[in-house]
mmCIF file of C-alpha atoms in Angstrom:
data_model
loop_
_atom_site.group_PDB
_atom_site.id
_atom_site.type_symbol
_atom_site.label_atom_id
_atom_site.label_comp_id
_atom_site.label_asym_id
_atom_site.label_seq_id
_atom_site.Cartn_x
_atom_site.Cartn_y
_atom_site.Cartn_z
ATOM 1 C CA UNK A 75 5.815 24.979 -6.574
ATOM 2 C CA UNK A 76 9.544 25.369 -5.864
ATOM 3 C CA UNK A 77 11.251 28.359 -4.162
ATOM 4 C CA UNK A 78 14.027 29.888 -6.199
ATOM 5 C CA UNK A 79 16.750 32.181 -4.874
ATOM 6 C CA UNK A 80 17.893 34.752 -7.320
ATOM 7 C CA UNK A 81 20.378 37.574 -7.767
ATOM 8 C CA UNK A 82 20.506 40.072 -10.533
ATOM 9 C CA UNK A 83 20.533 43.679 -11.462
ATOM 10 C CA UNK A 84 17.418 46.031 -11.550
ATOM 11 C CA UNK A 85 16.550 48.324 -14.260
ATOM 12 C CA UNK A 86 18.214 51.292 -12.619
ATOM 13 C CA UNK A 87 21.471 49.444 -12.149
ATOM 14 C CA UNK A 88 21.141 48.368 -8.551
ATOM 15 C CA UNK A 89 21.880 44.975 -7.282
ATOM 16 C CA UNK A 90 18.903 42.957 -6.228
ATOM 17 C CA UNK A 91 18.425 39.518 -4.498
ATOM 18 C CA UNK A 92 15.430 37.707 -3.088
ATOM 19 C CA UNK A 93 13.357 34.590 -3.400
ATOM 20 C CA UNK A 94 10.390 33.718 -5.803
ATOM 21 C CA UNK A 95 8.118 30.587 -6.092
ATOM 22 C CA UNK A 96 7.419 29.140 -9.481
ATOM 23 C CA UNK A 97 6.837 25.681 -11.009
ATOM 24 C CA UNK A 98 10.187 25.649 -12.756
ATOM 25 C CA UNK A 99 13.127 27.854 -13.399
ATOM 26 C CA UNK A 100 11.779 29.077 -16.702
ATOM 27 C CA UNK A 101 8.656 30.403 -15.114
ATOM 28 C CA UNK A 102 10.688 32.011 -12.275
ATOM 29 C CA UNK A 103 12.789 33.884 -14.995
ATOM 30 C CA UNK A 104 9.655 35.044 -16.549
ATOM 31 C CA UNK A 105 8.258 36.498 -13.418
ATOM 32 C CA UNK A 106 11.466 38.269 -12.606
ATOM 33 C CA UNK A 107 11.691 40.252 -16.052
ATOM 34 C CA UNK A 108 9.549 43.016 -14.556
ATOM 35 C CA UNK A 109 11.977 43.664 -11.617
ATOM 36 C CA UNK A 110 15.382 42.496 -12.961
ATOM 37 C CA UNK A 111 17.051 43.714 -16.077
ATOM 38 C CA UNK A 112 19.579 40.964 -15.670
ATOM 39 C CA UNK A 113 19.633 37.723 -13.638
ATOM 40 C CA UNK A 114 23.149 36.739 -12.735
ATOM 41 C CA UNK A 115 22.150 33.638 -10.537
ATOM 42 C CA UNK A 116 19.029 31.571 -9.815
ATOM 43 C CA UNK A 117 18.946 28.358 -7.931
ATOM 44 C CA UNK A 118 16.289 26.287 -6.201
ATOM 45 C CA UNK A 119 16.179 26.582 -2.302
ATOM 46 C CA UNK A 120 16.703 23.383 -0.523
ATOM 47 C CA UNK A 121 13.898 22.756 1.955
ATOM 48 C CA UNK A 122 14.849 22.102 5.443
ATOM 49 C CA UNK A 123 14.393 18.430 6.440
ATOM 50 C CA UNK A 124 13.713 19.075 10.114
ATOM 51 C CA UNK A 125 13.219 16.350 12.603
ATOM 52 C CA UNK A 126 12.689 13.115 10.710
ATOM 53 C CA UNK A 127 10.101 12.144 13.474
ATOM 54 C CA UNK A 128 8.038 15.260 12.950
ATOM 55 C CA UNK A 129 8.263 16.302 9.355
ATOM 56 C CA UNK A 130 5.433 15.474 6.878
ATOM 57 C CA UNK A 131 5.759 12.145 5.375
ATOM 58 C CA UNK A 132 4.549 11.319 1.799
ATOM 59 C CA UNK A 133 1.783 8.729 2.671
ATOM 60 C CA UNK A 134 -0.864 7.085 1.072
ATOM 61 C CA UNK A 135 -4.475 7.823 1.702
ATOM 62 C CA UNK A 136 -7.036 5.181 2.805
ATOM 63 C CA UNK A 137 -9.476 4.333 0.107
ATOM 64 C CA UNK A 138 -12.397 5.138 2.526
ATOM 65 C CA UNK A 139 -10.962 8.822 2.760
ATOM 66 C CA UNK A 140 -10.631 8.871 -0.981
ATOM 67 C CA UNK A 141 -14.308 7.963 -1.441
ATOM 68 C CA UNK A 142 -15.286 10.663 0.957
ATOM 69 C CA UNK A 143 -12.981 13.062 -0.862
ATOM 70 C CA UNK A 144 -14.596 12.390 -4.241
ATOM 71 C CA UNK A 145 -17.979 12.624 -2.865
ATOM 72 C CA UNK A 146 -17.327 16.179 -1.250
ATOM 73 C CA UNK A 147 -15.616 17.371 -4.488
ATOM 74 C CA UNK A 148 -18.413 16.102 -6.672
ATOM 75 C CA UNK A 149 -21.031 17.807 -4.510
ATOM 76 C CA UNK A 150 -19.289 20.975 -4.397
ATOM 77 C CA UNK A 151 -18.686 21.071 -7.969
ATOM 78 C CA UNK A 152 -22.266 20.282 -8.734
ATOM 79 C CA UNK A 153 -23.347 23.366 -6.824
ATOM 80 C CA UNK A 154 -21.418 25.641 -9.399
ATOM 81 C CA UNK A 155 -18.317 26.397 -7.288
ATOM 82 C CA UNK A 156 -14.970 26.606 -8.899
ATOM 83 C CA UNK A 157 -12.347 24.061 -8.426
ATOM 84 C CA UNK A 158 -10.159 26.408 -6.225
ATOM 85 C CA UNK A 159 -12.925 27.082 -3.856
ATOM 86 C CA UNK A 160 -13.914 23.241 -3.785
ATOM 87 C CA UNK A 161 -10.451 22.503 -2.656
ATOM 88 C CA UNK A 162 -10.386 25.143 0.027
ATOM 89 C CA UNK A 163 -13.712 24.063 1.517
ATOM 90 C CA UNK A 164 -12.801 20.382 1.409
ATOM 91 C CA UNK A 165 -9.492 21.151 3.116
ATOM 92 C CA UNK A 166 -11.187 23.189 5.898
ATOM 93 C CA UNK A 167 -13.286 20.210 6.723
ATOM 94 C CA UNK A 168 -10.550 17.600 6.537
ATOM 95 C CA UNK A 169 -9.448 15.992 9.847
ATOM 96 C CA UNK A 170 -6.389 14.211 8.386
ATOM 97 C CA UNK A 171 -3.618 16.929 8.746
ATOM 98 C CA UNK A 172 -1.402 15.719 6.036
ATOM 99 C CA UNK A 173 -4.326 15.584 3.452
ATOM 100 C CA UNK A 174 -5.435 19.004 4.627
ATOM 101 C CA UNK A 175 -1.941 20.534 3.970
ATOM 102 C CA UNK A 176 -1.877 18.717 0.406
ATOM 103 C CA UNK A 177 -5.309 20.185 -0.360
ATOM 104 C CA UNK A 178 -4.363 23.615 0.824
ATOM 105 C CA UNK A 179 -1.165 23.604 -1.422
ATOM 106 C CA UNK A 180 -3.113 22.195 -4.373
ATOM 107 C CA UNK A 181 -5.763 24.928 -3.883
ATOM 108 C CA UNK A 182 -2.698 27.487 -4.023
ATOM 109 C CA UNK A 183 -1.473 25.946 -7.083
ATOM 110 C CA UNK A 184 -4.895 25.856 -8.774
ATOM 111 C CA UNK A 185 -5.248 29.536 -7.881
ATOM 112 C CA UNK A 186 -1.959 30.228 -9.743
ATOM 113 C CA UNK A 187 -3.350 28.597 -12.920
ATOM 114 C CA UNK A 188 -2.254 25.003 -12.555
ATOM 115 C CA UNK A 189 -4.661 22.073 -13.290
ATOM 116 C CA UNK A 190 -6.049 20.113 -10.252
ATOM 117 C CA UNK A 191 -4.672 17.019 -11.453
ATOM 118 C CA UNK A 192 -1.074 18.305 -11.821
ATOM 119 C CA UNK A 193 -1.320 19.995 -8.388
ATOM 120 C CA UNK A 194 -2.374 16.741 -6.668
ATOM 121 C CA UNK A 195 0.139 14.691 -8.471
ATOM 122 C CA UNK A 196 2.934 16.935 -7.349
ATOM 123 C CA UNK A 197 1.831 16.738 -3.654
ATOM 124 C CA UNK A 198 4.680 16.052 -1.166
ATOM 125 C CA UNK A 199 2.545 15.539 1.963
ATOM 126 C CA UNK A 200 0.157 12.932 0.541
ATOM 127 C CA UNK A 201 0.802 10.355 -2.348
ATOM 128 C CA UNK A 202 -2.566 10.353 -4.306
ATOM 129 C CA UNK A 203 -2.958 7.171 -6.232
ATOM 130 C CA UNK A 204 -2.796 7.098 -10.039
ATOM 131 C CA UNK A 205 -6.409 6.172 -10.332
ATOM 132 C CA UNK A 206 -7.404 9.409 -8.639
ATOM 133 C CA UNK A 207 -5.136 11.697 -10.397
ATOM 134 C CA UNK A 208 -5.694 10.365 -13.998
ATOM 135 C CA UNK A 209 -9.495 10.563 -13.396
ATOM 136 C CA UNK A 210 -9.323 14.153 -12.366
ATOM 137 C CA UNK A 211 -7.196 14.752 -15.282
ATOM 138 C CA UNK A 212 -9.625 13.054 -17.654
ATOM 139 C CA UNK A 213 -12.576 14.924 -16.009
ATOM 140 C CA UNK A 214 -10.891 18.272 -16.414
ATOM 141 C CA UNK A 215 -10.079 17.663 -20.162
ATOM 142 C CA UNK A 216 -13.510 16.449 -21.025
ATOM 143 C CA UNK A 217 -15.313 18.920 -18.789
ATOM 144 C CA UNK A 218 -17.074 16.285 -16.780
ATOM 145 C CA UNK A 219 -15.109 16.273 -13.583
ATOM 146 C CA UNK A 220 -18.281 15.965 -11.315
ATOM 147 C CA UNK A 221 -19.479 12.936 -13.125
ATOM 148 C CA UNK A 222 -15.954 11.276 -13.128
ATOM 149 C CA UNK A 223 -15.463 11.898 -9.407
ATOM 150 C CA UNK A 224 -18.949 10.372 -8.692
ATOM 151 C CA UNK A 225 -17.985 7.230 -10.612
ATOM 152 C CA UNK A 226 -14.572 7.169 -8.788
ATOM 153 C CA UNK A 227 -16.447 7.386 -5.416
ATOM 154 C CA UNK A 228 -18.226 4.151 -6.171
ATOM 155 C CA UNK A 229 -15.053 2.421 -7.155
ATOM 156 C CA UNK A 230 -13.360 3.374 -3.988
ATOM 157 C CA UNK A 231 -16.249 2.487 -1.862
ATOM 158 C CA UNK A 232 -16.511 -1.006 -3.565
ATOM 159 C CA UNK A 233 -12.849 -1.656 -3.042
ATOM 160 C CA UNK A 234 -12.737 -0.434 0.481
ATOM 161 C CA UNK A 235 -15.558 -2.606 1.485
ATOM 162 C CA UNK A 236 -14.101 -5.714 -0.175
ATOM 163 C CA UNK A 237 -10.681 -5.255 1.617
ATOM 164 C CA UNK A 238 -12.436 -4.475 4.925
ATOM 165 C CA UNK A 239 -14.241 -7.818 4.775
ATOM 166 C CA UNK A 240 -10.908 -9.627 4.299
ATOM 167 C CA UNK A 241 -9.117 -7.695 7.059
ATOM 168 C CA UNK A 242 -12.140 -8.170 9.509
ATOM 169 C CA UNK A 243 -11.985 -12.077 8.885
ATOM 170 C CA UNK A 244 -8.293 -12.331 9.371
ATOM 171 C CA UNK A 245 -8.190 -10.215 12.595
ATOM 172 C CA UNK A 246 -9.236 -12.955 14.980
ATOM 173 C CA UNK A 247 -6.936 -15.696 13.730
ATOM 174 C CA UNK A 248 -3.978 -13.307 13.773
ATOM 175 C CA UNK A 249 -4.632 -11.995 17.323
ATOM 176 C CA UNK A 250 -4.821 -15.638 18.472
ATOM 177 C CA UNK A 251 -1.482 -16.410 16.780
ATOM 178 C CA UNK A 252 0.085 -13.345 18.005
ATOM 179 C CA UNK A 253 -1.073 -14.055 21.640
ATOM 180 C CA UNK A 254 0.129 -17.631 21.507
ATOM 181 C CA UNK A 255 3.649 -16.557 20.458
ATOM 182 C CA UNK A 256 3.854 -14.158 23.256
ATOM 183 C CA UNK A 257 2.478 -16.550 25.749
ATOM 184 C CA UNK A 258 5.113 -19.241 24.718
ATOM 185 C CA UNK A 259 7.947 -16.847 24.755
ATOM 186 C CA UNK A 260 7.098 -15.627 28.411
ATOM 187 C CA UNK A 261 6.703 -19.410 29.623
ATOM 188 C CA UNK A 262 10.214 -20.228 27.967
ATOM 189 C CA UNK A 263 12.004 -17.098 29.337
ATOM 190 C CA UNK A 264 10.375 -16.676 32.812
ATOM 191 C CA UNK A 265 8.355 -19.811 33.958
ATOM 192 C CA UNK A 266 10.582 -22.754 32.732
ATOM 193 C CA UNK A 267 13.974 -21.396 34.189
ATOM 194 C CA UNK A 268 12.197 -21.058 37.569
ATOM 195 C CA UNK A 269 11.676 -24.941 37.510
ATOM 196 C CA UNK A 270 15.080 -25.719 35.939
ATOM 197 C CA UNK A 271 17.241 -25.836 39.207
ATOM 198 C CA UNK A 272 14.384 -27.834 40.920
ATOM 199 C CA UNK A 273 14.423 -30.318 38.200
ATOM 200 C CA UNK A 274 18.089 -30.573 38.235
ATOM 201 C CA UNK A 275 18.182 -31.534 41.935
ATOM 202 C CA UNK A 276 15.725 -34.282 41.645
ATOM 203 C CA UNK A 277 18.395 -36.958 41.347
ATOM 204 C CA UNK A 278 16.342 -39.137 39.233
ATOM 205 C CA UNK A 279 16.063 -39.230 35.548
ATOM 206 C CA UNK A 280 14.465 -36.244 33.848
ATOM 207 C CA UNK A 281 12.118 -37.030 31.030
ATOM 208 C CA UNK A 282 13.216 -36.332 27.607
ATOM 209 C CA UNK A 283 10.360 -33.979 26.853
ATOM 210 C CA UNK A 284 11.471 -31.862 30.038
ATOM 211 C CA UNK A 285 15.027 -31.998 28.824
ATOM 212 C CA UNK A 286 14.043 -30.642 25.489
ATOM 213 C CA UNK A 287 11.785 -27.886 26.935
ATOM 214 C CA UNK A 288 14.839 -26.950 29.392
ATOM 215 C CA UNK A 289 17.249 -26.701 26.389
ATOM 216 C CA UNK A 290 14.922 -24.529 24.423
ATOM 217 C CA UNK A 291 14.423 -22.421 27.340
ATOM 218 C CA UNK A 292 18.098 -22.139 27.999
ATOM 219 C CA UNK A 293 18.693 -21.078 24.391
ATOM 220 C CA UNK A 294 15.997 -18.492 24.561
ATOM 221 C CA UNK A 295 17.467 -16.990 27.765
ATOM 222 C CA UNK A 296 21.205 -17.093 26.588
ATOM 223 C CA UNK A 297 20.868 -16.401 22.794
ATOM 224 C CA UNK A 298 17.599 -14.296 22.703
ATOM 225 C CA UNK A 299 19.802 -11.418 21.061
ATOM 226 C CA UNK A 300 20.881 -13.799 18.266
ATOM 227 C CA UNK A 301 17.278 -14.510 17.388
ATOM 228 C CA UNK A 302 16.513 -10.706 17.361
ATOM 229 C CA UNK A 303 19.339 -10.102 15.030
ATOM 230 C CA UNK A 304 18.385 -12.973 12.729
ATOM 231 C CA UNK A 305 14.711 -11.645 12.623
ATOM 232 C CA UNK A 306 16.013 -7.999 11.884
ATOM 233 C CA UNK A 307 18.490 -9.237 9.353
ATOM 234 C CA UNK A 308 15.706 -11.363 7.605
ATOM 235 C CA UNK A 309 13.451 -8.334 7.669
ATOM 236 C CA UNK A 310 15.970 -5.834 6.371
ATOM 237 C CA UNK A 311 17.125 -8.342 3.564
ATOM 238 C CA UNK A 312 13.636 -8.908 2.438
ATOM 239 C CA UNK A 313 12.686 -5.288 2.239
ATOM 240 C CA UNK A 314 15.952 -4.570 0.362
ATOM 241 C CA UNK A 315 15.390 -7.370 -2.050
ATOM 242 C CA UNK A 316 11.894 -6.317 -2.534
ATOM 243 C CA UNK A 317 12.975 -2.770 -3.534
ATOM 244 C CA UNK A 318 15.042 -4.101 -6.442
ATOM 245 C CA UNK A 319 13.512 -4.921 -9.826
ATOM 246 C CA UNK A 320 14.563 -8.458 -9.863
ATOM 247 C CA UNK A 321 13.013 -8.865 -6.312
ATOM 248 C CA UNK A 322 9.760 -7.318 -7.268
ATOM 249 C CA UNK A 323 9.477 -9.656 -10.145
ATOM 250 C CA UNK A 324 10.584 -12.777 -8.108
ATOM 251 C CA UNK A 325 8.249 -12.168 -5.352
ATOM 252 C CA UNK A 326 5.288 -11.153 -7.547
ATOM 253 C CA UNK A 327 5.703 -14.142 -9.705
ATOM 254 C CA UNK A 328 5.948 -16.580 -6.528
ATOM 255 C CA UNK A 329 2.656 -14.881 -5.271
ATOM 256 C CA UNK A 330 0.796 -15.770 -8.477
ATOM 257 C CA UNK A 331 2.388 -19.192 -9.394
ATOM 258 C CA UNK A 332 3.994 -20.980 -6.330
ATOM 259 C CA UNK A 333 2.382 -19.445 -3.311
ATOM 260 C CA UNK A 334 0.057 -21.737 -1.466
ATOM 261 C CA UNK A 335 -2.512 -18.847 -1.687
ATOM 262 C CA UNK A 336 -1.817 -18.217 -5.417
ATOM 263 C CA UNK A 337 -5.321 -18.731 -6.472
ATOM 264 C CA UNK A 338 -6.459 -16.090 -3.893
ATOM 265 C CA UNK A 339 -3.833 -13.662 -5.002
ATOM 266 C CA UNK A 340 -4.599 -14.305 -8.674
ATOM 267 C CA UNK A 341 -8.273 -13.464 -7.964
ATOM 268 C CA UNK A 342 -7.593 -10.469 -5.786
ATOM 269 C CA UNK A 343 -5.202 -8.828 -8.568
ATOM 270 C CA UNK A 344 -7.753 -9.713 -11.346
ATOM 271 C CA UNK A 345 -10.499 -8.134 -9.461
ATOM 272 C CA UNK A 346 -8.577 -4.968 -8.725
ATOM 273 C CA UNK A 347 -7.375 -4.621 -12.253
ATOM 274 C CA UNK A 348 -10.883 -5.071 -13.750
ATOM 275 C CA UNK A 349 -12.393 -2.620 -11.319
ATOM 276 C CA UNK A 350 -9.747 -0.026 -11.910
ATOM 277 C CA UNK A 351 -9.866 -0.438 -15.580
ATOM 278 C CA UNK A 352 -13.744 0.083 -15.630
ATOM 279 C CA UNK A 353 -13.224 3.249 -13.584
ATOM 280 C CA UNK A 354 -10.555 4.647 -15.914
ATOM 281 C CA UNK A 355 -12.509 3.919 -19.033
ATOM 282 C CA UNK A 356 -15.775 5.347 -17.595
ATOM 283 C CA UNK A 357 -13.848 8.491 -16.634
ATOM 284 C CA UNK A 358 -12.942 8.971 -20.293
ATOM 285 C CA UNK A 359 -9.209 7.722 -20.263
ATOM 286 C CA UNK A 360 -7.833 6.213 -23.603
ATOM 287 C CA UNK A 361 -7.265 2.513 -23.400
ATOM 288 C CA UNK A 362 -3.494 2.464 -23.404
ATOM 289 C CA UNK A 363 -3.466 4.948 -20.287
ATOM 290 C CA UNK A 364 -6.137 3.067 -18.697
ATOM 291 C CA UNK A 365 -4.352 -0.179 -18.912
ATOM 292 C CA UNK A 366 -1.219 1.450 -17.300
ATOM 293 C CA UNK A 367 -3.116 2.807 -14.412
ATOM 294 C CA UNK A 368 -4.941 -0.467 -13.873
ATOM 295 C CA UNK A 369 -1.764 -2.424 -13.795
ATOM 296 C CA UNK A 370 -0.213 -0.180 -11.120
ATOM 297 C CA UNK A 371 -3.211 -0.521 -8.842
ATOM 298 C CA UNK A 372 -3.661 -4.296 -9.359
ATOM 299 C CA UNK A 373 -1.544 -4.927 -6.241
ATOM 300 C CA UNK A 374 0.961 -7.308 -8.229
ATOM 301 C CA UNK A 375 4.145 -6.250 -10.020
ATOM 302 C CA UNK A 376 3.711 -8.830 -12.657
ATOM 303 C CA UNK A 377 0.213 -7.689 -13.438
ATOM 304 C CA UNK A 378 1.614 -4.191 -14.036
ATOM 305 C CA UNK A 379 4.377 -5.517 -16.262
ATOM 306 C CA UNK A 380 1.630 -7.590 -18.098
ATOM 307 C CA UNK A 381 -0.616 -4.553 -18.481
ATOM 308 C CA UNK A 382 2.176 -2.659 -19.936
ATOM 309 C CA UNK A 383 2.666 -5.266 -22.600
ATOM 310 C CA UNK A 384 -1.080 -5.289 -23.428
ATOM 311 C CA UNK A 385 -0.770 -1.513 -23.771
ATOM 312 C CA UNK A 386 1.988 -1.743 -26.292
ATOM 313 C CA UNK A 387 -0.082 -4.115 -28.148
ATOM 314 C CA UNK A 388 -3.009 -1.876 -28.147
ATOM 315 C CA UNK A 389 -1.033 0.921 -29.345
ATOM 316 C CA UNK A 390 0.128 -1.257 -32.369
ATOM 317 C CA UNK A 391 -3.539 -1.514 -33.282
ATOM 318 C CA UNK A 392 -4.531 -4.831 -31.627
ATOM 319 C CA UNK A 393 -7.528 -5.470 -29.277
ATOM 320 C CA UNK A 394 -7.142 -5.696 -25.674
ATOM 321 C CA UNK A 395 -8.200 -9.507 -25.898
ATOM 322 C CA UNK A 396 -5.537 -10.180 -28.322
ATOM 323 C CA UNK A 397 -2.832 -8.396 -26.385
ATOM 324 C CA UNK A 398 -3.851 -10.358 -23.150
ATOM 325 C CA UNK A 399 -3.583 -13.686 -25.100
ATOM 326 C CA UNK A 400 -0.052 -13.055 -25.858
ATOM 327 C CA UNK A 401 1.014 -12.415 -22.184
ATOM 328 C CA UNK A 402 -0.423 -15.685 -20.810
ATOM 329 C CA UNK A 403 -0.740 -14.280 -17.315
ATOM 330 C CA UNK A 404 -4.349 -13.178 -17.055
ATOM 331 C CA UNK A 405 -7.066 -15.785 -16.085
ATOM 332 C CA UNK A 406 -9.015 -17.027 -18.991
ATOM 333 C CA UNK A 407 -12.379 -15.729 -17.555
ATOM 334 C CA UNK A 408 -10.905 -12.104 -17.466
ATOM 335 C CA UNK A 409 -9.636 -12.271 -20.983
ATOM 336 C CA UNK A 410 -12.771 -13.897 -22.414
ATOM 337 C CA UNK A 411 -15.081 -11.548 -20.719
ATOM 338 C CA UNK A 412 -13.011 -8.518 -21.845
ATOM 339 C CA UNK A 413 -13.438 -10.024 -25.304
ATOM 340 C CA UNK A 414 -17.244 -10.196 -24.994
ATOM 341 C CA UNK A 415 -17.229 -6.666 -23.775
ATOM 342 C CA UNK A 416 -15.076 -5.461 -26.728
ATOM 343 C CA UNK A 417 -17.420 -7.231 -29.195
ATOM 344 C CA UNK A 418 -20.603 -5.975 -27.712
ATOM 345 C CA UNK A 419 -19.434 -2.472 -27.021
ATOM 346 C CA UNK A 420 -20.207 -2.867 -23.310
ATOM 347 C CA UNK A 421 -16.754 -3.077 -21.967
ATOM 348 C CA UNK A 422 -17.123 -0.846 -18.831
ATOM 349 C CA UNK A 423 -20.307 -2.743 -17.706
ATOM 350 C CA UNK A 424 -18.533 -6.239 -18.392
ATOM 351 C CA UNK A 425 -15.624 -5.055 -16.346
ATOM 352 C CA UNK A 426 -17.805 -4.100 -13.529
ATOM 353 C CA UNK A 427 -19.458 -7.473 -13.470
ATOM 354 C CA UNK A 428 -16.040 -9.249 -13.634
ATOM 355 C CA UNK A 429 -14.824 -7.218 -10.901
ATOM 356 C CA UNK A 430 -17.589 -8.169 -8.759
ATOM 357 C CA UNK A 431 -17.201 -11.822 -9.593
ATOM 358 C CA UNK A 432 -13.594 -11.800 -8.652
ATOM 359 C CA UNK A 433 -14.174 -9.930 -5.363
ATOM 360 C CA UNK A 434 -16.795 -12.441 -4.468
ATOM 361 C CA UNK A 435 -14.467 -15.353 -5.125
ATOM 362 C CA UNK A 436 -11.748 -13.705 -2.891
ATOM 363 C CA UNK A 437 -14.379 -13.299 -0.214
ATOM 364 C CA UNK A 438 -15.446 -17.043 -0.579
ATOM 365 C CA UNK A 439 -11.953 -18.251 -0.707
ATOM 366 C CA UNK A 440 -10.955 -16.262 2.316
ATOM 367 C CA UNK A 441 -13.911 -17.608 4.407
ATOM 368 C CA UNK A 442 -13.162 -21.250 3.442
ATOM 369 C CA UNK A 443 -9.555 -20.750 4.459
ATOM 370 C CA UNK A 444 -10.462 -19.181 7.921
ATOM 371 C CA UNK A 445 -13.017 -22.102 8.394
ATOM 372 C CA UNK A 446 -9.975 -24.474 8.070
ATOM 373 C CA UNK A 447 -7.595 -22.219 9.803
ATOM 374 C CA UNK A 448 -9.518 -21.893 13.063
ATOM 375 C CA UNK A 449 -9.623 -25.517 13.974
ATOM 376 C CA UNK A 450 -5.791 -25.900 13.087
ATOM 377 C CA UNK A 451 -4.912 -22.998 15.255
ATOM 378 C CA UNK A 452 -7.013 -24.633 18.126
ATOM 379 C CA UNK A 453 -5.385 -27.962 17.556
ATOM 380 C CA UNK A 454 -2.009 -26.296 17.503
ATOM 381 C CA UNK A 455 -2.495 -24.397 20.643
ATOM 382 C CA UNK A 456 -3.703 -27.605 22.323
ATOM 383 C CA UNK A 457 -0.588 -29.539 21.353
ATOM 384 C CA UNK A 458 1.592 -26.777 22.672
ATOM 385 C CA UNK A 459 -0.291 -26.670 26.055
ATOM 386 C CA UNK A 460 -0.144 -30.353 26.340
ATOM 387 C CA UNK A 461 3.698 -30.481 25.789
ATOM 388 C CA UNK A 462 4.233 -27.669 28.367
ATOM 389 C CA UNK A 463 2.112 -29.447 30.953
ATOM 390 C CA UNK A 464 3.837 -32.877 30.322
ATOM 391 C CA UNK A 465 7.255 -31.226 30.544
ATOM 392 C CA UNK A 466 6.335 -29.551 33.899
ATOM 393 C CA UNK A 467 4.411 -32.244 35.610
ATOM 394 C CA UNK A 468 6.198 -35.487 34.508
ATOM 395 C CA UNK A 469 9.276 -34.592 36.762
ATOM 396 C CA UNK A 470 7.025 -33.719 39.666
ATOM 397 C CA UNK A 471 5.169 -37.049 39.491
ATOM 398 C CA UNK A 472 8.653 -38.732 39.426
ATOM 399 C CA UNK A 473 9.773 -36.700 42.560
ATOM 400 C CA UNK A 474 6.593 -37.538 44.471
ATOM 401 C CA UNK A 475 7.090 -41.264 43.550
ATOM 402 C CA UNK A 476 10.699 -41.269 44.803
ATOM 403 C CA UNK A 477 9.525 -39.638 48.043
ATOM 404 C CA UNK A 478 6.881 -42.181 48.577
#
């Protein structure tokens, strides 16, 4: 809801001013008819921004929290409670402050006569995903909101489990790499300069490997701020480019066609697309809308654009398989299995099977990559340690030899 400030004239001719909450300006004017004969001015009230560090941020919800939310709403609805009461009870039990505020405001708007889907979609505290909002909308329209939420719970649980496995597998290598980088920086900035003066006073020739290490260390000590600026500029440039339309297309296309991990990314996007499409169709969404939502949550912008083209083809009366054949982006297996599902009338079940297959492939590829990455990391760390040791100890051996 939006807060409007109004100014007008009452039925007895007195000037009146005040504020009123409504969904839009037309509804605000409709509510004021009983108290104002004439409205001379009405305008939305700008909300105070407050401290940027403390004001609520429109954030995403984790899929694990969405699964729990779907489960709670489904159970409460099955007990015969109204949607308003369900939202109030779930909000009271939610630990996430932003989600709790979003549910409380949604309950307020549902109590005022708005649909649950519209109330959740307009939330400023939390950005509910399109899969959740559209499933709730479809459930409300078909009268099967409880069943839709139950199926959506399974979708979020499977998706959360698949992503958690990948994150868990990548945690150890990431921690090793980060730790190695920090240790090397500390050695270059603190340890090597402590030996530099001693090495310079040896009088004998310093080994080339030691000279190289001293040069790198000197660069870090003297020009560290340049490195920081370069990293910051690269980060800002990357995120700025990613926010543009061309940037999103270029990066998404690179991830699917040229990236060393292109097969993994294609499998991951295909699995998310199939799982989301199955969930949307099982909730009762029409195929064009389901394709749009599935494309948005696939995790790749090129997939979203391709899903939009398939939607246009479906709206012209063609099948999904024919539309996917025109795009030439989707994996052949995904396209063929969807064709089998359309022909047999079991598209939802077929999409579930395809999603499980792609998720299994993602897990397998990830495990294989980690099996290769771990020894590579170990060898790389060994090489770095060997170079550091040689750079430090060779001048010492030379100094001891000259003293002897």
